[in-house]
Tab-separated table of N, CA and C in Angstrom:
chain	number	residue	atom	x	y	z
A	13	ALA	N	-17.296	15.960	31.381
A	13	ALA	CA	-17.048	14.697	32.045
A	13	ALA	C	-18.360	13.927	32.212
A	14	VAL	N	-19.434	14.647	32.541
A	14	VAL	CA	-20.727	13.983	32.727
A	14	VAL	C	-21.198	13.393	31.390
A	15	LEU	N	-21.069	14.170	30.313
A	15	LEU	CA	-21.479	13.692	28.999
A	15	LEU	C	-20.632	12.488	28.580
A	16	ALA	N	-19.337	12.570	28.803
A	16	ALA	CA	-18.449	11.466	28.458
A	16	ALA	C	-18.836	10.212	29.221
A	17	GLN	N	-19.142	10.369	30.519
A	17	GLN	CA	-19.542	9.219	31.326
A	17	GLN	C	-20.855	8.643	30.802
A	18	ARG	N	-21.791	9.510	30.453
A	18	ARG	CA	-23.087	9.071	29.942
A	18	ARG	C	-22.940	8.311	28.623
A	19	LEU	N	-21.958	8.723	27.791
A	19	LEU	CA	-21.729	8.071	26.513
A	19	LEU	C	-20.785	6.877	26.630
A	20	GLY	N	-20.272	6.647	27.836
A	20	GLY	CA	-19.378	5.523	28.051
A	20	GLY	C	-17.969	5.777	27.556
A	21	ILE	N	-17.582	7.051	27.471
A	21	ILE	CA	-16.247	7.420	27.011
A	21	ILE	C	-15.394	7.755	28.224
A	22	SER	N	-14.232	7.142	28.303
A	22	SER	CA	-13.333	7.391	29.419
A	22	SER	C	-12.680	8.761	29.283
A	23	THR	N	-12.540	9.464	30.387
A	23	THR	CA	-11.847	10.749	30.393
A	23	THR	C	-10.457	10.614	31.004
A	24	SER	N	-10.061	9.376	31.273
A	24	SER	CA	-8.735	9.131	31.809
A	24	SER	C	-7.687	9.513	30.777
A	25	PRO	N	-6.573	10.138	31.194
A	25	PRO	CA	-5.519	10.470	30.233
A	25	PRO	C	-4.896	9.233	29.578
A	26	ASN	N	-5.077	8.064	30.199
A	26	ASN	CA	-4.536	6.819	29.643
A	26	ASN	C	-5.556	6.064	28.796
A	27	ALA	N	-6.733	6.653	28.609
A	27	ALA	CA	-7.781	5.981	27.842
A	27	ALA	C	-7.367	5.841	26.381
A	28	ARG	N	-7.765	4.735	25.799
A	28	ARG	CA	-7.465	4.475	24.383
A	28	ARG	C	-8.336	5.393	23.527
A	29	ILE	N	-7.698	6.079	22.584
A	29	ILE	CA	-8.424	6.952	21.672
A	29	ILE	C	-9.011	6.082	20.575
A	30	PRO	N	-10.327	6.195	20.329
A	30	PRO	CA	-10.900	5.358	19.270
A	30	PRO	C	-10.316	5.747	17.911
A	31	PRO	N	-10.051	4.756	17.065
A	31	PRO	CA	-9.461	5.072	15.761
A	31	PRO	C	-10.432	5.839	14.868
A	32	VAL	N	-9.867	6.693	14.034
A	32	VAL	CA	-10.632	7.481	13.082
A	32	VAL	C	-10.073	7.170	11.688
A	33	VAL	N	-10.950	6.972	10.715
A	33	VAL	CA	-10.496	6.694	9.356
A	33	VAL	C	-9.804	7.929	8.797
A	34	LYS	N	-8.568	7.748	8.350
A	34	LYS	CA	-7.802	8.836	7.740
A	34	LYS	C	-7.868	8.764	6.222
A	35	ALA	N	-7.805	7.540	5.673
A	35	ALA	CA	-7.831	7.382	4.221
A	35	ALA	C	-8.256	5.965	3.871
A	36	THR	N	-8.770	5.811	2.657
A	36	THR	CA	-9.075	4.490	2.121
A	36	THR	C	-8.393	4.362	0.762
A	37	TYR	N	-7.933	3.159	0.475
A	37	TYR	CA	-7.198	2.894	-0.760
A	37	TYR	C	-7.783	1.659	-1.426
A	38	ASP	N	-8.367	1.847	-2.605
A	38	ASP	CA	-8.970	0.732	-3.336
A	38	ASP	C	-7.927	0.004	-4.172
A	39	TYR	N	-7.955	-1.303	-4.104
A	39	TYR	CA	-7.126	-2.153	-4.951
A	39	TYR	C	-8.058	-2.766	-5.990
A	40	VAL	N	-7.669	-2.623	-7.258
A	40	VAL	CA	-8.486	-3.125	-8.365
A	40	VAL	C	-7.630	-4.002	-9.273
A	41	ASP	N	-8.292	-4.856	-10.053
A	41	ASP	CA	-7.550	-5.729	-10.967
A	41	ASP	C	-7.221	-5.000	-12.263
A	42	GLU	N	-6.713	-5.734	-13.246
A	42	GLU	CA	-6.282	-5.167	-14.523
A	42	GLU	C	-7.395	-4.404	-15.236
A	43	ARG	N	-8.625	-4.844	-15.061
A	43	ARG	CA	-9.777	-4.216	-15.719
A	43	ARG	C	-10.407	-3.103	-14.888
A	44	GLY	N	-9.829	-2.851	-13.715
A	44	GLY	CA	-10.389	-1.819	-12.842
A	44	GLY	C	-11.491	-2.324	-11.930
A	45	GLU	N	-11.658	-3.646	-11.865
A	45	GLU	CA	-12.683	-4.241	-11.004
A	45	GLU	C	-12.190	-4.259	-9.554
A	46	PHE	N	-13.037	-3.785	-8.657
A	46	PHE	CA	-12.712	-3.708	-7.233
A	46	PHE	C	-12.401	-5.083	-6.664
A	47	LEU	N	-11.286	-5.173	-5.922
A	47	LEU	CA	-10.918	-6.404	-5.227
A	47	LEU	C	-11.061	-6.246	-3.716
A	48	PHE	N	-10.393	-5.235	-3.166
A	48	PHE	CA	-10.444	-4.989	-1.729
A	48	PHE	C	-9.982	-3.566	-1.451
A	49	GLN	N	-10.086	-3.188	-0.193
A	49	GLN	CA	-9.723	-1.831	0.210
A	49	GLN	C	-8.874	-1.884	1.474
A	50	VAL	N	-7.879	-1.011	1.517
A	50	VAL	CA	-7.080	-0.826	2.729
A	50	VAL	C	-7.598	0.440	3.404
A	51	VAL	N	-7.861	0.334	4.691
A	51	VAL	CA	-8.339	1.471	5.473
A	51	VAL	C	-7.227	1.882	6.424
A	52	ARG	N	-6.840	3.160	6.360
A	52	ARG	CA	-5.800	3.694	7.248
A	52	ARG	C	-6.487	4.497	8.349
A	53	TYR	N	-6.078	4.247	9.585
A	53	TYR	CA	-6.659	4.912	10.745
A	53	TYR	C	-5.648	5.820	11.439
A	54	VAL	N	-6.178	6.734	12.231
A	54	VAL	CA	-5.413	7.522	13.194
A	54	VAL	C	-5.982	7.147	14.545
A	55	PRO	N	-5.153	6.752	15.533
A	55	PRO	CA	-3.728	6.498	15.473
A	55	PRO	C	-3.427	5.461	14.392
A	56	LYS	N	-2.173	5.506	13.874
A	56	LYS	CA	-1.784	4.737	12.700
A	56	LYS	C	-1.996	3.241	12.884
A	57	SER	N	-2.890	2.729	12.076
A	57	SER	CA	-3.122	1.296	11.957
A	57	SER	C	-3.847	1.082	10.635
A	58	PHE	N	-3.921	-0.170	10.206
A	58	PHE	CA	-4.513	-0.496	8.917
A	58	PHE	C	-5.399	-1.722	9.054
A	59	ARG	N	-6.470	-1.748	8.248
A	59	ARG	CA	-7.309	-2.947	8.132
A	59	ARG	C	-7.685	-3.100	6.675
A	60	GLN	N	-7.946	-4.329	6.280
A	60	GLN	CA	-8.383	-4.595	4.915
A	60	GLN	C	-9.816	-5.103	4.935
A	61	ARG	N	-10.536	-4.733	3.880
A	61	ARG	CA	-11.916	-5.184	3.774
A	61	ARG	C	-12.276	-5.379	2.303
A	62	THR	N	-13.298	-6.166	2.074
A	62	THR	CA	-13.827	-6.370	0.736
A	62	THR	C	-15.344	-6.319	0.834
A	63	LYS	N	-16.018	-6.545	-0.269
A	63	LYS	CA	-17.482	-6.507	-0.259
A	63	LYS	C	-18.032	-7.885	-0.599
A	64	ASN	N	-19.174	-8.191	-0.013
A	64	ASN	CA	-19.851	-9.442	-0.356
A	64	ASN	C	-20.771	-9.194	-1.558
A	65	ALA	N	-21.501	-10.206	-1.970
A	65	ALA	CA	-22.364	-10.109	-3.156
A	65	ALA	C	-23.441	-9.037	-3.004
A	66	GLN	N	-23.821	-8.721	-1.782
A	66	GLN	CA	-24.837	-7.694	-1.538
A	66	GLN	C	-24.238	-6.290	-1.443
A	67	GLY	N	-22.914	-6.186	-1.501
A	67	GLY	CA	-22.260	-4.883	-1.426
A	67	GLY	C	-21.931	-4.427	-0.016
A	68	ASP	N	-22.096	-5.333	0.958
A	68	ASP	CA	-21.772	-5.003	2.347
A	68	ASP	C	-20.288	-5.252	2.596
A	69	TRP	N	-19.695	-4.461	3.501
A	69	TRP	CA	-18.280	-4.632	3.835
A	69	TRP	C	-18.068	-5.888	4.652
A	70	ILE	N	-17.018	-6.599	4.310
A	70	ILE	CA	-16.532	-7.745	5.082
A	70	ILE	C	-15.139	-7.359	5.541
A	71	TRP	N	-14.917	-7.356	6.854
A	71	TRP	CA	-13.647	-6.890	7.406
A	71	TRP	C	-12.586	-7.970	7.360
A	72	SER	N	-12.353	-8.452	6.161
A	72	SER	CA	-11.294	-9.413	5.888
A	72	SER	C	-11.111	-9.427	4.384
A	73	ALA	N	-9.896	-9.634	3.935
A	73	ALA	CA	-9.638	-9.801	2.511
A	73	ALA	C	-9.013	-11.169	2.270
A	74	SER	N	-9.228	-12.060	3.203
A	74	SER	CA	-8.695	-13.414	3.100
A	74	SER	C	-9.262	-14.086	1.852
A	75	GLY	N	-8.379	-14.681	1.074
A	75	GLY	CA	-8.807	-15.372	-0.129
A	75	GLY	C	-8.987	-14.475	-1.347
A	76	VAL	N	-8.847	-13.174	-1.178
A	76	VAL	CA	-8.992	-12.237	-2.288
A	76	VAL	C	-7.636	-12.077	-2.971
A	77	ARG	N	-7.635	-12.053	-4.276
A	77	ARG	CA	-6.388	-11.901	-5.046
A	77	ARG	C	-5.663	-10.631	-4.648
A	78	ARG	N	-4.359	-10.729	-4.452
A	78	ARG	CA	-3.507	-9.592	-4.106
A	78	ARG	C	-2.848	-9.054	-5.367
A	79	VAL	N	-2.930	-7.755	-5.550
A	79	VAL	CA	-2.322	-7.090	-6.709
A	79	VAL	C	-1.606	-5.836	-6.238
A	80	LEU	N	-0.816	-5.252	-7.124
A	80	LEU	CA	-0.176	-3.979	-6.815
A	80	LEU	C	-1.216	-2.874	-6.715
A	81	TYR	N	-0.943	-1.906	-5.854
A	81	TYR	CA	-1.800	-0.729	-5.746
A	81	TYR	C	-1.685	0.081	-7.036
A	82	ARG	N	-2.809	0.544	-7.552
A	82	ARG	CA	-2.879	1.334	-8.788
A	82	ARG	C	-2.430	0.509	-9.998
A	83	LEU	N	-2.742	-0.790	-9.989
A	83	LEU	CA	-2.319	-1.707	-11.042
A	83	LEU	C	-2.662	-1.225	-12.453
A	84	PRO	N	-3.890	-0.794	-12.748
A	84	PRO	CA	-4.187	-0.368	-14.120
A	84	PRO	C	-3.297	0.789	-14.591
A	85	GLU	N	-2.949	1.694	-13.691
A	85	GLU	CA	-2.073	2.811	-14.065
A	85	GLU	C	-0.663	2.319	-14.388
A	86	ILE	N	-0.175	1.364	-13.632
A	86	ILE	CA	1.159	0.823	-13.890
A	86	ILE	C	1.162	0.118	-15.251
A	87	LEU	N	0.142	-0.670	-15.516
A	87	LEU	CA	0.060	-1.383	-16.792
A	87	LEU	C	-0.078	-0.419	-17.976
A	88	ALA	N	-0.752	0.706	-17.775
A	88	ALA	CA	-0.976	1.677	-18.852
A	88	ALA	C	0.196	2.631	-19.058
A	89	SER	N	1.115	2.697	-18.101
A	89	SER	CA	2.230	3.631	-18.230
A	89	SER	C	3.219	3.132	-19.281
A	90	PRO	N	3.888	4.064	-19.980
A	90	PRO	CA	4.859	3.649	-21.005
A	90	PRO	C	5.954	2.774	-20.406
A	91	GLU	N	6.382	1.769	-21.161
A	91	GLU	CA	7.387	0.826	-20.660
A	91	GLU	C	8.706	1.485	-20.300
A	92	HIS	N	9.029	2.596	-20.945
A	92	HIS	CA	10.300	3.281	-20.650
A	92	HIS	C	10.199	4.162	-19.396
A	93	GLU	N	8.988	4.364	-18.899
A	93	GLU	CA	8.792	5.218	-17.719
A	93	GLU	C	9.225	4.469	-16.454
A	94	THR	N	9.934	5.170	-15.590
A	94	THR	CA	10.356	4.589	-14.321
A	94	THR	C	9.152	4.418	-13.409
A	95	VAL	N	9.086	3.265	-12.768
A	95	VAL	CA	8.036	2.992	-11.781
A	95	VAL	C	8.699	2.992	-10.403
A	96	PHE	N	8.162	3.796	-9.502
A	96	PHE	CA	8.655	3.851	-8.133
A	96	PHE	C	7.873	2.855	-7.288
A	97	VAL	N	8.595	2.043	-6.537
A	97	VAL	CA	7.981	1.084	-5.629
A	97	VAL	C	8.272	1.569	-4.220
A	98	VAL	N	7.213	1.845	-3.471
A	98	VAL	CA	7.342	2.359	-2.110
A	98	VAL	C	6.654	1.396	-1.146
A	99	GLU	N	6.725	1.706	0.132
A	99	GLU	CA	6.198	0.773	1.131
A	99	GLU	C	4.699	0.914	1.374
A	100	GLY	N	4.127	2.079	1.125
A	100	GLY	CA	2.718	2.247	1.450
A	100	GLY	C	1.963	3.151	0.492
A	101	GLU	N	0.652	3.057	0.588
A	101	GLU	CA	-0.242	3.790	-0.308
A	101	GLU	C	-0.085	5.304	-0.193
A	102	LYS	N	0.143	5.793	1.003
A	102	LYS	CA	0.306	7.245	1.194
A	102	LYS	C	1.481	7.758	0.364
A	103	ASP	N	2.579	7.003	0.343
A	103	ASP	CA	3.750	7.395	-0.447
A	103	ASP	C	3.462	7.299	-1.944
A	104	VAL	N	2.682	6.296	-2.352
A	104	VAL	CA	2.275	6.199	-3.761
A	104	VAL	C	1.533	7.465	-4.159
A	105	GLU	N	0.579	7.863	-3.336
A	105	GLU	CA	-0.228	9.054	-3.663
A	105	GLU	C	0.629	10.316	-3.713
A	106	ALA	N	1.616	10.416	-2.834
A	106	ALA	CA	2.509	11.582	-2.845
A	106	ALA	C	3.297	11.632	-4.155
A	107	LEU	N	3.827	10.500	-4.596
A	107	LEU	CA	4.576	10.464	-5.852
A	107	LEU	C	3.669	10.710	-7.055
A	108	ARG	N	2.476	10.160	-7.029
A	108	ARG	CA	1.519	10.398	-8.119
A	108	ARG	C	1.189	11.879	-8.241
A	109	SER	N	1.080	12.555	-7.106
A	109	SER	CA	0.747	13.989	-7.137
A	109	SER	C	1.851	14.800	-7.804
A	110	LEU	N	3.049	14.230	-7.886
A	110	LEU	CA	4.178	14.882	-8.550
A	110	LEU	C	4.347	14.400	-9.995
A	111	GLY	N	3.443	13.521	-10.451
A	111	GLY	CA	3.463	13.061	-11.833
A	111	GLY	C	4.231	11.783	-12.093
A	112	PHE	N	4.618	11.064	-11.040
A	112	PHE	CA	5.385	9.830	-11.211
A	112	PHE	C	4.472	8.609	-11.194
A	113	ALA	N	4.888	7.555	-11.888
A	113	ALA	CA	4.219	6.259	-11.793
A	113	ALA	C	4.726	5.593	-10.517
A	114	ALA	N	3.816	5.181	-9.665
A	114	ALA	CA	4.223	4.611	-8.372
A	114	ALA	C	3.240	3.535	-7.941
A	115	THR	N	3.758	2.606	-7.152
A	115	THR	CA	2.931	1.519	-6.648
A	115	THR	C	3.498	0.993	-5.336
A	116	CYS	N	2.737	0.138	-4.701
A	116	CYS	CA	3.178	-0.603	-3.519
A	116	CYS	C	2.373	-1.886	-3.478
A	117	ASN	N	2.728	-2.750	-2.566
A	117	ASN	CA	1.973	-3.986	-2.380
A	117	ASN	C	1.103	-3.858	-1.143
A	118	PRO	N	0.010	-4.612	-1.091
A	118	PRO	CA	-0.827	-4.578	0.110
A	118	PRO	C	-0.128	-5.251	1.279
A	119	GLY	N	-0.430	-4.783	2.475
A	119	GLY	CA	0.082	-5.430	3.678
A	119	GLY	C	1.382	-4.881	4.206
A	120	GLY	N	2.018	-3.976	3.452
A	120	GLY	CA	3.225	-3.332	3.950
A	120	GLY	C	4.496	-4.112	3.708
A	121	ALA	N	5.492	-3.781	4.501
A	121	ALA	CA	6.853	-4.299	4.320
A	121	ALA	C	6.891	-5.822	4.317
A	122	GLY	N	7.629	-6.345	3.345
A	122	GLY	CA	7.885	-7.778	3.300
A	122	GLY	C	6.791	-8.623	2.683
A	123	LYS	N	5.733	-8.011	2.164
A	123	LYS	CA	4.590	-8.794	1.681
A	123	LYS	C	4.494	-8.915	0.158
A	124	LEU	N	5.446	-8.354	-0.586
A	124	LEU	CA	5.405	-8.466	-2.039
A	124	LEU	C	5.692	-9.903	-2.453
A	125	THR	N	4.857	-10.412	-3.361
A	125	THR	CA	5.058	-11.768	-3.874
A	125	THR	C	5.496	-11.709	-5.336
A	126	GLU	N	5.991	-12.829	-5.831
A	126	GLU	CA	6.416	-12.912	-7.225
A	126	GLU	C	5.243	-12.638	-8.158
A	127	GLU	N	4.088	-13.168	-7.828
A	127	GLU	CA	2.893	-12.936	-8.664
A	127	GLU	C	2.549	-11.450	-8.724
A	128	MET	N	2.559	-10.768	-7.589
A	128	MET	CA	2.256	-9.332	-7.573
A	128	MET	C	3.282	-8.546	-8.373
A	129	ALA	N	4.537	-8.980	-8.342
A	129	ALA	CA	5.621	-8.242	-8.990
A	129	ALA	C	5.599	-8.364	-10.510
A	130	GLY	N	4.839	-9.286	-11.054
A	130	GLY	CA	4.795	-9.530	-12.490
A	130	GLY	C	4.690	-8.288	-13.363
A	131	PRO	N	3.800	-7.334	-13.061
A	131	PRO	CA	3.680	-6.144	-13.907
A	131	PRO	C	4.912	-5.237	-13.914
A	132	LEU	N	5.852	-5.476	-13.019
A	132	LEU	CA	7.072	-4.666	-12.972
A	132	LEU	C	8.188	-5.243	-13.839
A	133	LEU	N	8.047	-6.475	-14.274
A	133	LEU	CA	9.102	-7.131	-15.039
A	133	LEU	C	9.334	-6.397	-16.356
A	134	GLY	N	10.609	-6.244	-16.699
A	134	GLY	CA	10.972	-5.554	-17.927
A	134	GLY	C	10.892	-4.040	-17.838
A	135	ARG	N	10.635	-3.531	-16.651
A	135	ARG	CA	10.475	-2.091	-16.449
A	135	ARG	C	11.718	-1.486	-15.808
A	136	ARG	N	11.749	-0.163	-15.780
A	136	ARG	CA	12.753	0.573	-14.997
A	136	ARG	C	12.119	0.793	-13.628
A	137	VAL	N	12.803	0.352	-12.569
A	137	VAL	CA	12.224	0.396	-11.226
A	137	VAL	C	13.172	1.095	-10.261
A	138	VAL	N	12.607	1.994	-9.477
A	138	VAL	CA	13.313	2.610	-8.356
A	138	VAL	C	12.546	2.229	-7.098
A	139	ILE	N	13.229	1.575	-6.179
A	139	ILE	CA	12.640	1.193	-4.896
A	139	ILE	C	13.010	2.273	-3.892
A	140	VAL	N	12.011	2.872	-3.279
A	140	VAL	CA	12.251	3.900	-2.267
A	140	VAL	C	12.062	3.237	-0.908
A	141	ALA	N	13.174	3.074	-0.192
A	141	ALA	CA	13.159	2.366	1.090
A	141	ALA	C	12.854	3.313	2.243
A	142	ASP	N	11.943	2.907	3.111
A	142	ASP	CA	11.757	3.640	4.360
A	142	ASP	C	13.054	3.511	5.158
A	143	SER	N	13.394	4.538	5.927
A	143	SER	CA	14.668	4.530	6.647
A	143	SER	C	14.542	3.897	8.033
A	144	ASP	N	14.037	2.673	8.045
A	144	ASP	CA	14.025	1.870	9.268
A	144	ASP	C	14.375	0.437	8.856
A	145	ASP	N	14.588	-0.423	9.820
A	145	ASP	CA	15.011	-1.790	9.497
A	145	ASP	C	13.997	-2.516	8.619
A	146	ALA	N	12.710	-2.395	8.946
A	146	ALA	CA	11.674	-3.061	8.147
A	146	ALA	C	11.671	-2.520	6.723
A	147	GLY	N	11.859	-1.224	6.562
A	147	GLY	CA	11.889	-0.614	5.242
A	147	GLY	C	13.066	-1.080	4.415
A	148	ARG	N	14.209	-1.195	5.047
A	148	ARG	CA	15.403	-1.675	4.335
A	148	ARG	C	15.255	-3.144	3.935
A	149	ARG	N	14.712	-3.959	4.842
A	149	ARG	CA	14.499	-5.379	4.525
A	149	ARG	C	13.494	-5.515	3.370
A	150	HIS	N	12.451	-4.684	3.408
A	150	HIS	CA	11.449	-4.717	2.334
A	150	HIS	C	12.091	-4.345	1.000
A	151	ALA	N	12.872	-3.282	0.980
A	151	ALA	CA	13.536	-2.846	-0.257
A	151	ALA	C	14.448	-3.952	-0.779
A	152	ASP	N	15.177	-4.610	0.104
A	152	ASP	CA	16.057	-5.700	-0.307
A	152	ASP	C	15.259	-6.868	-0.887
A	153	LYS	N	14.122	-7.184	-0.268
A	153	LYS	CA	13.282	-8.287	-0.764
A	153	LYS	C	12.747	-7.960	-2.150
A	154	VAL	N	12.259	-6.741	-2.335
A	154	VAL	CA	11.745	-6.326	-3.643
A	154	VAL	C	12.866	-6.391	-4.676
A	155	ALA	N	14.048	-5.898	-4.314
A	155	ALA	CA	15.183	-5.923	-5.240
A	155	ALA	C	15.552	-7.351	-5.628
A	156	ARG	N	15.544	-8.263	-4.655
A	156	ARG	CA	15.868	-9.667	-4.962
A	156	ARG	C	14.834	-10.268	-5.920
A	157	LEU	N	13.554	-9.924	-5.726
A	157	LEU	CA	12.504	-10.428	-6.616
A	157	LEU	C	12.675	-9.910	-8.049
A	158	LEU	N	13.152	-8.678	-8.178
A	158	LEU	CA	13.208	-8.040	-9.489
A	158	LEU	C	14.566	-8.127	-10.169
A	159	TYR	N	15.599	-8.485	-9.431
A	159	TYR	CA	16.958	-8.497	-9.965
A	159	TYR	C	17.032	-9.331	-11.248
A	160	ARG	N	17.631	-8.753	-12.286
A	160	ARG	CA	17.795	-9.368	-13.608
A	160	ARG	C	16.474	-9.624	-14.313
A	161	ARG	N	15.391	-9.086	-13.793
A	161	ARG	CA	14.084	-9.258	-14.423
A	161	ARG	C	13.503	-7.910	-14.844
A	162	VAL	N	14.241	-6.845	-14.548
A	162	VAL	CA	13.842	-5.498	-14.936
A	162	VAL	C	14.981	-4.867	-15.734
A	163	THR	N	14.682	-3.794	-16.481
A	163	THR	CA	15.729	-3.192	-17.312
A	163	THR	C	16.660	-2.300	-16.505
A	164	SER	N	16.169	-1.775	-15.392
A	164	SER	CA	16.982	-0.923	-14.524
A	164	SER	C	16.431	-1.055	-13.113
A	165	LEU	N	17.334	-1.115	-12.135
A	165	LEU	CA	16.900	-1.301	-10.753
A	165	LEU	C	17.786	-0.478	-9.824
A	166	LYS	N	17.156	0.365	-9.032
A	166	LYS	CA	17.878	1.179	-8.056
A	166	LYS	C	17.116	1.159	-6.738
A	167	ILE	N	17.867	1.240	-5.647
A	167	ILE	CA	17.266	1.418	-4.319
A	167	ILE	C	17.706	2.778	-3.819
A	168	VAL	N	16.743	3.561	-3.371
A	168	VAL	CA	17.015	4.879	-2.814
A	168	VAL	C	16.458	4.897	-1.400
A	169	GLU	N	17.287	5.313	-0.447
A	169	GLU	CA	16.793	5.476	0.922
A	169	GLU	C	16.700	6.958	1.213
A	170	MET	N	15.510	7.390	1.575
A	170	MET	CA	15.279	8.795	1.892
A	170	MET	C	15.408	8.983	3.392
A	171	PRO	N	16.252	9.923	3.837
A	171	PRO	CA	16.371	10.180	5.269
A	171	PRO	C	15.016	10.592	5.850
A	172	ASP	N	14.721	10.101	7.016
A	172	ASP	CA	13.500	10.463	7.749
A	172	ASP	C	12.216	9.977	7.105
A	173	LEU	N	12.276	9.084	6.122
A	173	LEU	CA	11.065	8.527	5.529
A	173	LEU	C	10.682	7.284	6.310
A	174	ARG	N	9.517	7.304	6.911
A	174	ARG	CA	9.017	6.174	7.701
A	174	ARG	C	7.572	5.933	7.396
């Protein structure tokens, strides 16, 4: 308690726990050039950052082009291969670890734009919806963007996926 007080850390049970970086996810363009990074914290929260000309972090990605996560891999995957679209980077990494082509958009549910969706056109797409209202709305939005613009489109809702 004395050390905590000396360091200015509250020992109250209601004190806010400072966030700790859990993972970082780099977003790159078609050529693999760095655009921005999503930082995931514990307790769960997210921030985006990019680098300035000197290589220093800027805690904003405002004005930076938005692309799909793992864009070069999606573009390099065979056209007949199914691409899974999920809500977040953690889910992309889980599917990749199983050998699947997977992607998501930056910013989470509801943030996919027509421009970002371009690399999915003409592909086989499975949208994996989180099992909450935001996840279902996101899956529906993605499906509406891709409807009749892809060769195959399915929405799958996984129980307990959040």
